[in-house]
Structures are given as structure tokens and as C-alpha cells.
Coordinates of C-alpha atoms in Angstrom, one line a residue:
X3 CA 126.9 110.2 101.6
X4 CA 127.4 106.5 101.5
X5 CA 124.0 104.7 103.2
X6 CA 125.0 101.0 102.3
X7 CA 127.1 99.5 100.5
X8 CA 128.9 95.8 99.4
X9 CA 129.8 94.0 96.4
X10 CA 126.5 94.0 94.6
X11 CA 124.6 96.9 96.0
X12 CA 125.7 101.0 96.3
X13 CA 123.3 103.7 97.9
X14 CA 123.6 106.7 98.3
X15 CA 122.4 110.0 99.8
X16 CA 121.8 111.9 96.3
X17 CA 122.3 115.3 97.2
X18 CA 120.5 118.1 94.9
X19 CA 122.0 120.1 91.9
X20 CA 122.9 116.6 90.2
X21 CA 121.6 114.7 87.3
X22 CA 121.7 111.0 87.7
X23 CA 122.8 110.2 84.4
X24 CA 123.8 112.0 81.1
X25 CA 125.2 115.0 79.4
X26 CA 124.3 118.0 82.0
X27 CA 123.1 121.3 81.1
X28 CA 125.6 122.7 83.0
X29 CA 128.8 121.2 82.2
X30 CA 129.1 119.3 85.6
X31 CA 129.1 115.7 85.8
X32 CA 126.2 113.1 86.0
X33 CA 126.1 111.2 89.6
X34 CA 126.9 108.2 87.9
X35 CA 130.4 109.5 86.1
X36 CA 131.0 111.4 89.3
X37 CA 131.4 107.8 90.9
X38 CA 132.8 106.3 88.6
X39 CA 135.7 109.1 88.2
X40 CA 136.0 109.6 91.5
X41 CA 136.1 106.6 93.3
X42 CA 136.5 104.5 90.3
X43 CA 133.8 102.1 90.7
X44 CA 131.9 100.5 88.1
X45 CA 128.6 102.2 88.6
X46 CA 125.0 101.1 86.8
X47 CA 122.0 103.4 88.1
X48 CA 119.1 101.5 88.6
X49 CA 116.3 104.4 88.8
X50 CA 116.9 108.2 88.8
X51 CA 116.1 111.3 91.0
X52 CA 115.3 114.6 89.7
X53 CA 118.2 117.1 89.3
X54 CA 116.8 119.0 92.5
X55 CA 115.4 116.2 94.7
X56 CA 117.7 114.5 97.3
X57 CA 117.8 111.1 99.0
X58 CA 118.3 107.5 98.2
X59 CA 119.7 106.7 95.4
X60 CA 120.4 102.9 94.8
X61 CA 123.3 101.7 92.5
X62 CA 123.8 98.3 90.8
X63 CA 127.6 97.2 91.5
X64 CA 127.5 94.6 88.3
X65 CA 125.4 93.5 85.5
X66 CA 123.6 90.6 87.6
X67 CA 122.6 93.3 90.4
X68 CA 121.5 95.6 88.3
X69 CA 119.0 93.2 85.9
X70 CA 117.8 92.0 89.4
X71 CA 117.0 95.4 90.8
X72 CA 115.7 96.2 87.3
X73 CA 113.1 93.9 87.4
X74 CA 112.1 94.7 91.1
X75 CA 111.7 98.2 90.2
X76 CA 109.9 97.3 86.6
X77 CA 107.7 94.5 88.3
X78 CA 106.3 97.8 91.4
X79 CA 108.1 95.3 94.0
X80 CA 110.3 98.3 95.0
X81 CA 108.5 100.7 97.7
X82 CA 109.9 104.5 97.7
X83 CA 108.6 106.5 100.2
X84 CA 109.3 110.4 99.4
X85 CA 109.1 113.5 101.9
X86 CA 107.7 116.9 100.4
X87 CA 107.0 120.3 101.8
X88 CA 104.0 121.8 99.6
X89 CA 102.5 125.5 99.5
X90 CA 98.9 125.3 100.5
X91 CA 96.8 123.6 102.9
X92 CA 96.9 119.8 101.8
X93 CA 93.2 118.3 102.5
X94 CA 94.2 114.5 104.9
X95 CA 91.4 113.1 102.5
X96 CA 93.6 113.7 99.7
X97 CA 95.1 110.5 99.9
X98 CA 95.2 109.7 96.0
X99 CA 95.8 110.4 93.4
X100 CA 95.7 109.0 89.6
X101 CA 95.9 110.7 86.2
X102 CA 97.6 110.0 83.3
X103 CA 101.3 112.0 82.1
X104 CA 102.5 113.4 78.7
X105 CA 105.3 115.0 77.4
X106 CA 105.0 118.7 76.4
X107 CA 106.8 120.1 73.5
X108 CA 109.4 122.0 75.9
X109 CA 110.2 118.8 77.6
X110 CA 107.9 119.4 80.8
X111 CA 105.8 116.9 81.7
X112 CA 101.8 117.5 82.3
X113 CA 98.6 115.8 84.0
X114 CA 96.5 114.9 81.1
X115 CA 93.5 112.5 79.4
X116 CA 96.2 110.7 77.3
X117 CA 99.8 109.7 78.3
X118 CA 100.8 107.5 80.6
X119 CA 99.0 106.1 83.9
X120 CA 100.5 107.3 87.1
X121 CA 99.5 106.7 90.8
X122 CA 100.5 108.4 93.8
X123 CA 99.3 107.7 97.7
X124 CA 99.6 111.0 100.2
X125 CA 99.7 111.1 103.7
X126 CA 99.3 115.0 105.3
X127 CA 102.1 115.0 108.0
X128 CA 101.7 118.4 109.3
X129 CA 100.2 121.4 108.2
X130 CA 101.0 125.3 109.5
X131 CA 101.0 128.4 108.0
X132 CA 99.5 127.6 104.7
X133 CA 102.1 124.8 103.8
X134 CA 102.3 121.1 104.6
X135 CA 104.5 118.6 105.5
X136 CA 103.2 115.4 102.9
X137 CA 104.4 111.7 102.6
X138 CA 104.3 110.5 99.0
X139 CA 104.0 106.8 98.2
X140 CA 104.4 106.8 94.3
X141 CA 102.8 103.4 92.9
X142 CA 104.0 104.2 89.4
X143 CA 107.7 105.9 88.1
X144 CA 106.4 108.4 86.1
X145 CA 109.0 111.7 85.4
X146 CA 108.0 114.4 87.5
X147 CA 105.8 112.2 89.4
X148 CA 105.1 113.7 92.6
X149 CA 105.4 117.0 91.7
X150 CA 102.3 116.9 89.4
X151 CA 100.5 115.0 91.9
X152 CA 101.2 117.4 94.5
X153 CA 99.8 120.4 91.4
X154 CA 96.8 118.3 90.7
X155 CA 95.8 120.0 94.2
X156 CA 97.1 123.4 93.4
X157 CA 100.0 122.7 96.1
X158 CA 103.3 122.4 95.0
X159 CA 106.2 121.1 96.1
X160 CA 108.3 124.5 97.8
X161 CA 111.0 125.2 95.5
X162 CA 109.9 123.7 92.3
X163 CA 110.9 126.2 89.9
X164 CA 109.2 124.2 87.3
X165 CA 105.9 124.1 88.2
X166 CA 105.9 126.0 91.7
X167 CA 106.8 129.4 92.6
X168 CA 110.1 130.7 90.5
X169 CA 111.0 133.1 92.8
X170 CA 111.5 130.7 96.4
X171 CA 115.1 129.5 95.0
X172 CA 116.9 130.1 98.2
X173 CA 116.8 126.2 98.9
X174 CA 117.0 123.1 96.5
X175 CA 113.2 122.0 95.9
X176 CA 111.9 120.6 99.3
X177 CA 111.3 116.6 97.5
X178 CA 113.1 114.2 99.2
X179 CA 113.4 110.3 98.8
X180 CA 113.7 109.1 102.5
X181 CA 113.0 105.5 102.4
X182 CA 114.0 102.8 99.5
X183 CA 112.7 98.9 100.2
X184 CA 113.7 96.4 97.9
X185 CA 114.9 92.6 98.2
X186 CA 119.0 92.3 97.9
X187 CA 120.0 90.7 94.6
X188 CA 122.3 88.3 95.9
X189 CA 121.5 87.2 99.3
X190 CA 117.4 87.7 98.7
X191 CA 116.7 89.2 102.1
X192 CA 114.8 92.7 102.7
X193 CA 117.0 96.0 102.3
X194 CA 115.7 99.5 103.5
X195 CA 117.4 102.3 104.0
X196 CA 116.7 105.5 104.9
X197 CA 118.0 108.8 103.9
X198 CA 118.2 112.0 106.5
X199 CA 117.3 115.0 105.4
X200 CA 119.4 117.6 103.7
X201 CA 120.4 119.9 107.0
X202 CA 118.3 123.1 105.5
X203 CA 115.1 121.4 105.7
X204 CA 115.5 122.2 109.7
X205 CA 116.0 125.6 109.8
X206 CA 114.4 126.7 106.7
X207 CA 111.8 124.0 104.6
X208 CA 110.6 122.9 108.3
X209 CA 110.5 125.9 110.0
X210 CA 107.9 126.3 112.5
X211 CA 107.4 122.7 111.4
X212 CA 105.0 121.5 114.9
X213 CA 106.3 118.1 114.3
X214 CA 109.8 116.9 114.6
X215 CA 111.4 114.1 111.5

């Protein structure tokens, strides 16, 4: 789904089972040749979402935009704010988190003493029935960001067959991108824009849920 669009600027609604850009595993197309095929625009991604995680998705319409967004998003000026269900009890004083990311050999990614600084702020939204309802403010753009930070706790996201439980795959991963701020690269002024939520996170991610998104 289309959430804004003009001549500089496209976002989207990512859905899951997509890669953002390059060659796919499974023989379907990136979200990036997907648009351009399709609707034959001429696309530039300006950040990227996991293959399972949903939500905003931000697209540079030309060469100008996209430099300009780059920088925003190189410079920490762009603010994501990300929705995740987590197994486990998620402590409301667990409202940081900071270690440092590596590679592994078999392309995961791991909390570690070397590798790369990351930084994540939580918010507990909800909690019932031994999973939680979290708000993720990542500081830094680390791969597989948030989902490390929400393992560092030994609660992770619901879905994530990676570094979760394998065997809840009735649902994409429950990691959504719901709100993308950044400042317009041609007419300077604030954009947001927020994503719903896939329709399943009702009925199945937020079930029982005691608040309403």
C-alpha cells in the first residue's frame, strides 16, 4: 500500500515475505524491481526492512532525493519507531539497550564485545500471558537490530525464526515499522507517516492484547 507519495518522495506499506533489494533466495522479486517492473517507476531505496518485518518503507524518486534522505538517515536525523510482539515478560525498566553487532560466519548477526555499536530505546506497551507488546526506538541501523535487542533480554520477537522459536511460523514475524519522521528533500518541511498494522496482528499477534493500537 501506497502511504505518500509525489515527485521526490515514495512510501510504502512494506508487506512481509519481501526483500528490499537484491537477488532473492527464492526466486521472487526484490521490492525495489517489483516497483520498478510493475509500475515502472524509477525507484532508489533509501534504507531496508528485513525480509519478514512490515511497515514503512521510504523510496527516493531521483538521485537528489535520495542523497538527501541518505544523509538524514546516515547523519541519525531520521526517527523510526518500530512495533514488536516478544515472548516473555519484558521488564518497563528495560528501556535500553546498547551492545555492539558482528557478523557470524553463516551470515547471522550476534550481540558481541567487538563489532559494531548499536543502540536501541524500549517502551513495554502491554504485557499478558507471558508476551509483551514493546515500542522500539532504534538509535543506530544495525542489521537485525531490534531483534537482538529484544534477545539480549531472552524475549524475542514472536515469529522470528532466526533467533526466536522455529516452530510459531503461522504468522510473518510480529516486527513492524509504524512510524518514519524525516524532513522532505525538496520542500524541507517535516514528513511522518504511519503504517497500520498487517490485519493478523488483531486476531492472532494481539490476541487478548488488553490494549487497543
Amino acid at each position: 500500500d501506497i502511504l505518500f507519495e509525489d515527485s521526490d518522495v515514495l512510501v510504502l506499506n512494506k508487506p512481509a515475505g519481501f526483500i528490499v533489494e537484491g537477488p532473492s533466495k527464492n526466486g521472487r522479486l526484490s521490492l525495489t524491481d517489483h516497483i520498478r517492473k510493475e509500475l515502472g517507476l524509477p525507484v532508489y531505496a533509501c534504507h531496508r526492512l528485513d525480509r519478514d518485518t512490515t511497515g514503512v518503507l521510504v523510496f527516493a524518486r531521483n538521485k537528489n532525493a535520495l542523497s538527501s534522505i541518505n544523509h538524514q538517515f546516515a547523519s541519525r536525523r531520521v526517527k523510526k519507531t518500530y512495533l514488536a510482539r516478544v515472548e516473555g515478560d519484558w521488564n518497563p525498566t528495560w528501556n535500553r539497550v546498547e551492545t555492539c553487532i558482528s557478523k557470524k560466519d553463516d551470515g547471522s548477526m550476534v550481540n558481541s564485545v567487538n563489532g559494531k555499536e548499536a543502540v536501541t530505546t524500549f517502551r513495554r506497551l502491554a504485557n499478558w500471558d507471558h508476551k509483551s507488546l514493546i515500542e522500539a526506538l532504534p538509535k543506530t541501523g544495525r542489521t537485525h537490530q531490534i531483534r537482538l535487542h529484544a534477545l539480549y533480554h531472552s524475549c524475542p520477537i514472536s515469529g522470528d525464526s532466526r533467533y526466536g522459536n522455529p516452530s510459531d511460523k503461522s504468522h510473518p514475524m510480529a516486527l513492524h515499522a509504524r512510524k518514519l519522521q524525516l524532513i522532505h528533500p525538496e520542500g524541507k518541511q517535516p514528513l511522518e507517516v504511519i503504517a497500520p498494522l498487517p490485519a493478523y496482528w488483531a486476531n492472532y499477534w494481539l490476541k487478548n492484547c488488553p490494549i487497543e493500537l
